[in-house]
Short mmCIF file of C-alpha atoms in Angstrom, two decimals:
data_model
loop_
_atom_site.label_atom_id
_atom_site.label_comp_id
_atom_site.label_asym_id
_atom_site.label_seq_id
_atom_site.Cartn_x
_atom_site.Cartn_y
_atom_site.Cartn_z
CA UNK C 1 34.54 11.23 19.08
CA UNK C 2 32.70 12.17 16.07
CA UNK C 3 31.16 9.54 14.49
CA UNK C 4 29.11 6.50 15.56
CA UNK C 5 27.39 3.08 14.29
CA UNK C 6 23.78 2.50 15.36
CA UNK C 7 23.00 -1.17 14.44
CA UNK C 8 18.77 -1.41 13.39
CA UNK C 9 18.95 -4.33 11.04
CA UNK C 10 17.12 -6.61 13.66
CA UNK C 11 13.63 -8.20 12.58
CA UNK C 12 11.86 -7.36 16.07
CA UNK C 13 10.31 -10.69 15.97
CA UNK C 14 9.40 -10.46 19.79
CA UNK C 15 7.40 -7.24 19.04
CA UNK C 16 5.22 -8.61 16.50
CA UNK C 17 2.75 -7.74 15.27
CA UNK C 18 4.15 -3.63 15.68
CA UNK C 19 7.36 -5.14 13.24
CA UNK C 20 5.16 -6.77 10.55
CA UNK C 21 5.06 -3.75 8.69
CA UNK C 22 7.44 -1.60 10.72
CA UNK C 23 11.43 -2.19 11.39
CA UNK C 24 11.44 -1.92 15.49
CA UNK C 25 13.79 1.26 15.61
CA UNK C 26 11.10 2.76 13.47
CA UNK C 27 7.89 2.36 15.93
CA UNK C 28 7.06 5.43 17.69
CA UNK C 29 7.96 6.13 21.06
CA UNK C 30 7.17 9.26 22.62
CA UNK C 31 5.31 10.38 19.41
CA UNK C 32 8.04 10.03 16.89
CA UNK C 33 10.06 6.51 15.74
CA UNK C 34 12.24 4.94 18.72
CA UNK C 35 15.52 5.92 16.82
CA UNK C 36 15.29 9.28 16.79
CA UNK C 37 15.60 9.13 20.48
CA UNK C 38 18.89 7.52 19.72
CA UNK C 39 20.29 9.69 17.03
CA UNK C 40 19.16 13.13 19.22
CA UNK C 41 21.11 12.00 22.11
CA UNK C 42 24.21 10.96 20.01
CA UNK C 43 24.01 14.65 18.21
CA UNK C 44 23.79 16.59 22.07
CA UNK C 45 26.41 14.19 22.36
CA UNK C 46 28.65 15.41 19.93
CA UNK C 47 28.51 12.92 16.73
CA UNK C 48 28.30 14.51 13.58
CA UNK C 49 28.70 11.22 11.24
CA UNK C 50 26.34 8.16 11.72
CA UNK C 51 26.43 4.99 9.62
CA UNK C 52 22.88 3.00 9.86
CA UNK C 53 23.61 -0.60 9.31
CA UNK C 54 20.30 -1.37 8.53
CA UNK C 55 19.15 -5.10 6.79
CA UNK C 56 15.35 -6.12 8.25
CA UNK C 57 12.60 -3.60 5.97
CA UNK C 58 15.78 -1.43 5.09
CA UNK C 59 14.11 0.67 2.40
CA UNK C 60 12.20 2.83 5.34
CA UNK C 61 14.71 4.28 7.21
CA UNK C 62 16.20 6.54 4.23
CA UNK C 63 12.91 8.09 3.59
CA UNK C 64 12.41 9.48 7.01
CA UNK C 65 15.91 10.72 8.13
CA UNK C 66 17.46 11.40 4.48
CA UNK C 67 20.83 12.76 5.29
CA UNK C 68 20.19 13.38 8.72
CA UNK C 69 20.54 17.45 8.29
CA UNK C 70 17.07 18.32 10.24
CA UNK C 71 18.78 16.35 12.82
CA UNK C 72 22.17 18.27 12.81
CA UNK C 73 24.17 15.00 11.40
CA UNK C 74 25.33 13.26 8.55
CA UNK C 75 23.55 10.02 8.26
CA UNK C 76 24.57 7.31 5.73
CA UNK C 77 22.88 3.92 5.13
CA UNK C 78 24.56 0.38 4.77
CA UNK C 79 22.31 -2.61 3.98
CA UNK C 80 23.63 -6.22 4.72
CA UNK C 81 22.43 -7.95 1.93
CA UNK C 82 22.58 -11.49 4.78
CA UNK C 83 21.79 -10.74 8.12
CA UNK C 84 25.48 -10.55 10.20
CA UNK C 85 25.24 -10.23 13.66
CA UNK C 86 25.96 -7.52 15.62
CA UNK C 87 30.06 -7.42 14.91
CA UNK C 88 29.39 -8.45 11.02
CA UNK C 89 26.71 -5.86 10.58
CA UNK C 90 29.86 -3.59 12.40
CA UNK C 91 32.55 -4.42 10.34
CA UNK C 92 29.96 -4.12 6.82
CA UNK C 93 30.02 -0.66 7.93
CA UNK C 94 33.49 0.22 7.98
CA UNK C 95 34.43 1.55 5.03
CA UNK C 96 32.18 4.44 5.50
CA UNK C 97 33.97 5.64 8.85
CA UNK C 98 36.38 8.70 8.89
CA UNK C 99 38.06 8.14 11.88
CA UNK C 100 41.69 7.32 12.01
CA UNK C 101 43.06 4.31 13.57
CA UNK C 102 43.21 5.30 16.95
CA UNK C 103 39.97 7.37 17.23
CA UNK C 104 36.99 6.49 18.76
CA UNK C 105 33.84 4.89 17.12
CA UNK C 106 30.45 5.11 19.02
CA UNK C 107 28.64 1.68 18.59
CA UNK C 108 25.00 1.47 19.88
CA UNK C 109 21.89 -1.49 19.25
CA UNK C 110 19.27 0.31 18.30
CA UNK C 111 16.53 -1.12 20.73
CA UNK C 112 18.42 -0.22 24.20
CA UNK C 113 16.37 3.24 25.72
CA UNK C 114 19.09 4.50 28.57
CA UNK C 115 20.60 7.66 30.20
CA UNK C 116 23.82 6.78 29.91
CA UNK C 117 25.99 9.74 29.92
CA UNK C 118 28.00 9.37 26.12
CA UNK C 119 30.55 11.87 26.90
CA UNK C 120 31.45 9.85 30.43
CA UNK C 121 31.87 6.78 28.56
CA UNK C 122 34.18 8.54 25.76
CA UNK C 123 35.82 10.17 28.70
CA UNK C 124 36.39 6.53 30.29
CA UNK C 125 37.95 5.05 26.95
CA UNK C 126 40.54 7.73 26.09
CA UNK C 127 41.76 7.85 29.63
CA UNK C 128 42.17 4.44 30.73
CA UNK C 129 43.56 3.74 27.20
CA UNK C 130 41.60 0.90 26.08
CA UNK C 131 40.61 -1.01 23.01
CA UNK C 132 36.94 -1.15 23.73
CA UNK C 133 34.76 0.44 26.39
CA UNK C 134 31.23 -1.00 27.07
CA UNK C 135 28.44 0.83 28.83
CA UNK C 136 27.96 -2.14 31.76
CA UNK C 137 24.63 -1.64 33.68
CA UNK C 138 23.72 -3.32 37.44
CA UNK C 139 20.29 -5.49 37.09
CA UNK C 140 18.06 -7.19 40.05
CA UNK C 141 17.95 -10.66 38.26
CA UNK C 142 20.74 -11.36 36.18
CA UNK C 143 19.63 -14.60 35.20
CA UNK C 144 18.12 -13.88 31.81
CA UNK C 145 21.33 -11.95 30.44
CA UNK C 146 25.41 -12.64 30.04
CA UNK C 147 27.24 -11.32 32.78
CA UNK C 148 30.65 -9.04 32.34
CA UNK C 149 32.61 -8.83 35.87
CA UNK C 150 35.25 -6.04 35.94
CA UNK C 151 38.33 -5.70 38.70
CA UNK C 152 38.32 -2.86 40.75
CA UNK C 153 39.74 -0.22 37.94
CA UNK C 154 36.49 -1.15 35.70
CA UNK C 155 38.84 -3.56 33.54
CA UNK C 156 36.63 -6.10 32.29
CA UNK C 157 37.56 -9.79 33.35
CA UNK C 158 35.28 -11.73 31.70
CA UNK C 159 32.04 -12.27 29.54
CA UNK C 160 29.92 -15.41 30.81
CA UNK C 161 26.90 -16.85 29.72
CA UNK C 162 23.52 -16.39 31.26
CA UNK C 163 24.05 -18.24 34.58
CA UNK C 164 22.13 -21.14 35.06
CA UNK C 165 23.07 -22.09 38.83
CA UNK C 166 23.05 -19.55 42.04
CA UNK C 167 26.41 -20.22 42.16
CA UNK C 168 27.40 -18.58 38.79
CA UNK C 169 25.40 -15.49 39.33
CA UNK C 170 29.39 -13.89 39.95
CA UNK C 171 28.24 -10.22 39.36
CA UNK C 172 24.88 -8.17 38.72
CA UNK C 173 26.94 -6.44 35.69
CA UNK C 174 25.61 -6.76 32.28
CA UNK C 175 26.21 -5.24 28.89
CA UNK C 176 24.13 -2.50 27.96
CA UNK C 177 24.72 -2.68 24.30
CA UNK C 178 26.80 0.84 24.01
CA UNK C 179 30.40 0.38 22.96
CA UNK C 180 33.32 2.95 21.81
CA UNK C 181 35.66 0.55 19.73
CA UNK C 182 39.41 2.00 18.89
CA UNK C 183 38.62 2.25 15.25
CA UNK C 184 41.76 -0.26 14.64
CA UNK C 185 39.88 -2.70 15.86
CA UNK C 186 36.61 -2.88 14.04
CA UNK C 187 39.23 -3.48 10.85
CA UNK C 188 39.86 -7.23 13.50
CA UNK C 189 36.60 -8.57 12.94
CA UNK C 190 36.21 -10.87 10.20
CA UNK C 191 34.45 -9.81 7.01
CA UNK C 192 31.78 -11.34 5.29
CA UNK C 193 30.19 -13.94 7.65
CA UNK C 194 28.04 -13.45 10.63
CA UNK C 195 30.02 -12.55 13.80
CA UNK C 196 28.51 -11.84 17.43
CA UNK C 197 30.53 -9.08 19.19
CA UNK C 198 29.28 -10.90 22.69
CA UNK C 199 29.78 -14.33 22.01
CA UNK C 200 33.07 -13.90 19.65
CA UNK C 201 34.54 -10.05 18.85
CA UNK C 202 34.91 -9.50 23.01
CA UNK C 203 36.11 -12.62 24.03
CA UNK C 204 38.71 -13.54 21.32
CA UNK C 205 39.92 -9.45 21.92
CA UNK C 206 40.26 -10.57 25.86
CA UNK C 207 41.64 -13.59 24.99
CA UNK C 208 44.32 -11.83 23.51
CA UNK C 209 44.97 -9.37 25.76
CA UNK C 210 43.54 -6.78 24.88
CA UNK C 211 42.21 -4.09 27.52
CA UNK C 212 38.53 -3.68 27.55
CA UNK C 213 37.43 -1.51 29.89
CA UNK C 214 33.84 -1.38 31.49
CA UNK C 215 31.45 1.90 32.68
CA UNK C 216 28.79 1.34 35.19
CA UNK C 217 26.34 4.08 34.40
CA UNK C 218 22.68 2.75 36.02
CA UNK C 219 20.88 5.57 35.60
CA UNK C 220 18.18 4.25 32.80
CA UNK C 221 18.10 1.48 31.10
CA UNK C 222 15.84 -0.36 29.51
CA UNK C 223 15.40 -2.91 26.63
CA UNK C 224 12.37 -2.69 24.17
CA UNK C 225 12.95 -6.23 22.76
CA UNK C 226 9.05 -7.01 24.10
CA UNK C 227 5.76 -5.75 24.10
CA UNK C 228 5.46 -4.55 27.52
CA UNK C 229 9.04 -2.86 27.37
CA UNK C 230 7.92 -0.74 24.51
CA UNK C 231 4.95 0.72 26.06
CA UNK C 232 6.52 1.42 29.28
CA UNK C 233 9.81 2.84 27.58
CA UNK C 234 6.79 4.99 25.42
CA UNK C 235 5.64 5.86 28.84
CA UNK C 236 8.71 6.85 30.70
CA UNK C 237 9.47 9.22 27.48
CA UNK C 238 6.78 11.16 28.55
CA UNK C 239 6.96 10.80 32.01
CA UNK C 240 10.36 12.47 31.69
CA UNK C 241 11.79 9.37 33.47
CA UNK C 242 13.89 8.46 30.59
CA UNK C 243 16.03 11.09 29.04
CA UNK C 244 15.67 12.47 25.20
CA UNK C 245 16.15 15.88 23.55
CA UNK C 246 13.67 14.68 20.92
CA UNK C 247 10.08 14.34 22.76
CA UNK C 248 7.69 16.59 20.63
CA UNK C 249 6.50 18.60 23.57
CA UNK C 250 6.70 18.90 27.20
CA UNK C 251 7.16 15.88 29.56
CA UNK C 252 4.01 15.21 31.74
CA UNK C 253 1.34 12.56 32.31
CA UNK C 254 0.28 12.94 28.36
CA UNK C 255 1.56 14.27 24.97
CA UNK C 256 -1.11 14.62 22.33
CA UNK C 257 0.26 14.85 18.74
CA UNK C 258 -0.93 17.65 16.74
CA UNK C 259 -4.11 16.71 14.55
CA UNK C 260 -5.51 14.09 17.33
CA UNK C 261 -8.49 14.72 19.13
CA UNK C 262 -9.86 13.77 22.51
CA UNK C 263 -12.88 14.68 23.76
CA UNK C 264 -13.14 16.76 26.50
CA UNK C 265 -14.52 14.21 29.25
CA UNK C 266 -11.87 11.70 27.93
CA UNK C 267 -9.22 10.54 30.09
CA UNK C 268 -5.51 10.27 29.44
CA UNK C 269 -2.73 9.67 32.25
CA UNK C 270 0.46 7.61 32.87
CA UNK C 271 2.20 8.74 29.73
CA UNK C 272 0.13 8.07 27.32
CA UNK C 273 0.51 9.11 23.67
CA UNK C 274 -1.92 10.00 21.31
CA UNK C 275 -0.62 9.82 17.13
CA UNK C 276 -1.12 12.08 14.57
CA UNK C 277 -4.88 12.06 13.46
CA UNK C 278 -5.54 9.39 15.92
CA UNK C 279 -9.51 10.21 18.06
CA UNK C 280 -10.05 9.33 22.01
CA UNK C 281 -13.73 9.60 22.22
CA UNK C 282 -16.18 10.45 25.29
CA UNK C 283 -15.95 8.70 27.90
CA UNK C 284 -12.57 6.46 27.60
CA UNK C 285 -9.87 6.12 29.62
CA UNK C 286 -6.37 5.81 28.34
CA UNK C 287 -3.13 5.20 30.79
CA UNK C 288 0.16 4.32 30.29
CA UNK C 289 -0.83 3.57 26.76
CA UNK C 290 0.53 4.63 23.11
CA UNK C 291 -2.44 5.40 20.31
CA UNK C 292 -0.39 5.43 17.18
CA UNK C 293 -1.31 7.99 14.28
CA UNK C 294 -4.88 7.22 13.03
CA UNK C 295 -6.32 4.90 15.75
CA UNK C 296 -9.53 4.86 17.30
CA UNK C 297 -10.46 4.51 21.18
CA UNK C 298 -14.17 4.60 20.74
CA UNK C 299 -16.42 5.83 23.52
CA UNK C 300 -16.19 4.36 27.00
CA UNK C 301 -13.31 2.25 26.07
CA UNK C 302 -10.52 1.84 28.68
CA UNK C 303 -7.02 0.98 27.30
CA UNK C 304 -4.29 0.56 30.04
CA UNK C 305 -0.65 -0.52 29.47
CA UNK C 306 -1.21 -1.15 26.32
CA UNK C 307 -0.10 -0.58 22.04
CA UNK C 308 -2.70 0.36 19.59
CA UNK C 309 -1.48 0.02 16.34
CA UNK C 310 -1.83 2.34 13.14
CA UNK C 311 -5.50 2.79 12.21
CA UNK C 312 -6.72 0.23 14.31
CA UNK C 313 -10.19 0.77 15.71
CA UNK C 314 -10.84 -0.20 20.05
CA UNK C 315 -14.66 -0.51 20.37
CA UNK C 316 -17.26 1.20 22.66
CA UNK C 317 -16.71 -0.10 26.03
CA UNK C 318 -14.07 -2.84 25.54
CA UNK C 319 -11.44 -3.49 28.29
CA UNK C 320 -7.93 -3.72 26.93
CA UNK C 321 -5.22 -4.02 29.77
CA UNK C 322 -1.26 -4.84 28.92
CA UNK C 323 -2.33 -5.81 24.96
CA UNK C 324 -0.93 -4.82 21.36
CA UNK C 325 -3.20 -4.16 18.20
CA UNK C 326 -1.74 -4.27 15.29
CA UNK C 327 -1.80 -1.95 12.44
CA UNK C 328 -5.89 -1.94 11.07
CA UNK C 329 -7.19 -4.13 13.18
CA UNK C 330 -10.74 -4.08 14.53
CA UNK C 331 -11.43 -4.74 18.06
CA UNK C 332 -15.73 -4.88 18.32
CA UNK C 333 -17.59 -3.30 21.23
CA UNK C 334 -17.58 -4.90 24.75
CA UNK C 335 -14.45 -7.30 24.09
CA UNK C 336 -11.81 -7.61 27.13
CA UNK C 337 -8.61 -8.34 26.30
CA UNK C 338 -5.87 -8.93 29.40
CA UNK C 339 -1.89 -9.00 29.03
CA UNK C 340 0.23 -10.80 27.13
CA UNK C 341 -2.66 -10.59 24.26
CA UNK C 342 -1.59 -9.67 20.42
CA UNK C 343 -4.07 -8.89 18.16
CA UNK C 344 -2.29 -9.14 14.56
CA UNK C 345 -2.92 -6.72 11.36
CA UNK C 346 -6.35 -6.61 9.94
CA UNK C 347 -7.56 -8.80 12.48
CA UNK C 348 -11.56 -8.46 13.25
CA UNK C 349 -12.72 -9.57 16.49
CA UNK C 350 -16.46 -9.15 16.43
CA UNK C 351 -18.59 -6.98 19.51
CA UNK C 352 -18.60 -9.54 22.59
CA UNK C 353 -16.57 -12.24 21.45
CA UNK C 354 -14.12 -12.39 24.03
CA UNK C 355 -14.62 -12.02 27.19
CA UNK C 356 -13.89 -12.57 31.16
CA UNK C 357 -16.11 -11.67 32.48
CA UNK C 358 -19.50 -13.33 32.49
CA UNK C 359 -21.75 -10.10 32.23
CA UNK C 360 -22.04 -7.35 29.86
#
């Protein structure tokens, strides 16, 4: 298994305001953008050849990686000129694969942070012989995803919609959003409309009998589709909880990009990252939180939990817990801001205006 198809053509509309200007594989986790995470673990894993089926703010991505050499791959780049769903934005791509018929093809979403061991589930497909592998991971609640029970062999049964009743809840499996597809079968799913490889490509395969075979690997997993996800995926990047070759410097409670500054009485724990040119003045207190490159903590400020985007400025002593600032925005002195709160680009929120507290 040499080659692989990272889908990033997604609009990240659940991580707005950090997607207005930014596709979400492209916001930085751990210091550098979320998908080089991705295409460092697929390179220790042995891909050479990766096709980017990029659509949403598709003119960024070439810029950064080019050809993927610094990276030790071969990267090309496929725009959808419609958005296609995950199996149409799979099958645009497959003209530009090398593999022959019976090869393997990686397959991987390109907002899913995990562990899972590549070479297992490569190992797992050429083995059992199957059409399709998936990377299936156990989760507490199941309620908010599709399940995918499996027989005792890891053959998969069937994919089922998120359960609505205590009585569906049939297994705590779930797709993880890693595939290996028998390169025969990409060439199966139609061409030129949008096609959902969950709803449609895996069913209609099982349907017709054909083996798909499922790997439980729960070691990490984690889906930055929010907010809150991102940060702590940020956070776990540095924490060395989550596993990547491509963290620019050495796991611990903070990684401080080269040309930021934080003052010496300034506090920075839980993972937090500090961007390239970004400043943590006197006094403040950072955890758990990602500065991006050219932001501002001024002094006495306490950020926890929490995104602050490109160039945006967090005034003296406001209180910012489980928020997201977008890219130049202005947050005035002595504001508190609690979770769930998204502050868009260019926003100005003058000194004191909001607050939860009744004094100063």
């Amino acid at each position: 298994m040499t080659e692989a198809i990272l889908l990033v053509g997604g609009k990240g509309t659940r991580l707005r305001p950090l997607t207005v200007h930014t596709p979400k594989p492209m916001v930085r986790a751990a210091g550098v953008p979320f998908l080089t995470h991705q295409l460092a673990r697929a390179r220790a894993a042995g891909v050479e050849h990766i096709v980017l089926a990029t659509s949403y703010l598709a003119e960024v991505f070439e810029p950064y990686f080019g050809d993927g050499s610094s990276l030790g791959l071969h990267i090309e780049y496929v725009t959808e000129a419609e958005p296609l769903g995950t199996g149409g934005a799979i099958r645009n791509v497959a003209s530009r694969l090398h593999s022959g018929p019976d090869e393997p093809v990686l397959i991987f979403n390109g907002d899913i942070l995990t562990g899972l061991d590549i070479r297992a589930l490569v190992r797992t497909h050429e083995t059992t012989g199957a059409d399709v592998s998936l990377h299936l991971t156990k989760v507490t609640d199941p309620r908010a995803y599709g399940l995918v029970p499996t027989d005792d062999t890891g053959r998969v049964l069937a994919f089922l919609e998120k359960p609505q009743t205590p009585e569906e809840i049939v297994t705590d499996q779930i797709n993880a959003g890693a595939y290996v597809f028998r390169r025969s079968v990409i060439d199966t799913i139609p061409t030129g409309r949008p096609v959902s490889v969950e709803r449609e490509t895996f069913p209609d395969l099982l349907s017709a009998g054909a083996h798909l075979q499922g790997l439980v690997d729960s070691t990490y997993w984690l889906d930055l589709g929010t907010p809150a996800a991102f940060v702590r995926g940020s956070a776990d990047l540095v924490l060395g909880r989550a596993p990547s070759p491509a963290v620019p410097g050495r796991c611990g409670d903070r990684l401080v990009l080269p040309t930021a500054r934080v003052a010496p009485d300034a506090k920075l724990a839980g993972g937090t990252v500090v961007g390239e040119g970004a400043f943590v003045a006197e006094g403040a207190r950072v955890f758990g939180s990602t500065i991006l490159p050219g932001a501002v903590i001024e002094p006495g400020a306490v950020v926890t939990d929490s995104l602050i985007g490109t160039r945006a400025r967090v005034g003296e002593r406001s209180v910012l817990t489980g928020t997201v600032i977008g890219d130049g925005a202005v947050i005035g002195a002595r504001n508190e801001l609690r979770d769930g709160a998204r502050v868009w680009c260019d926003a100005r929120i003058p000194a004191g205006a909001v607050r939860f507290s009744s004094d100063e």
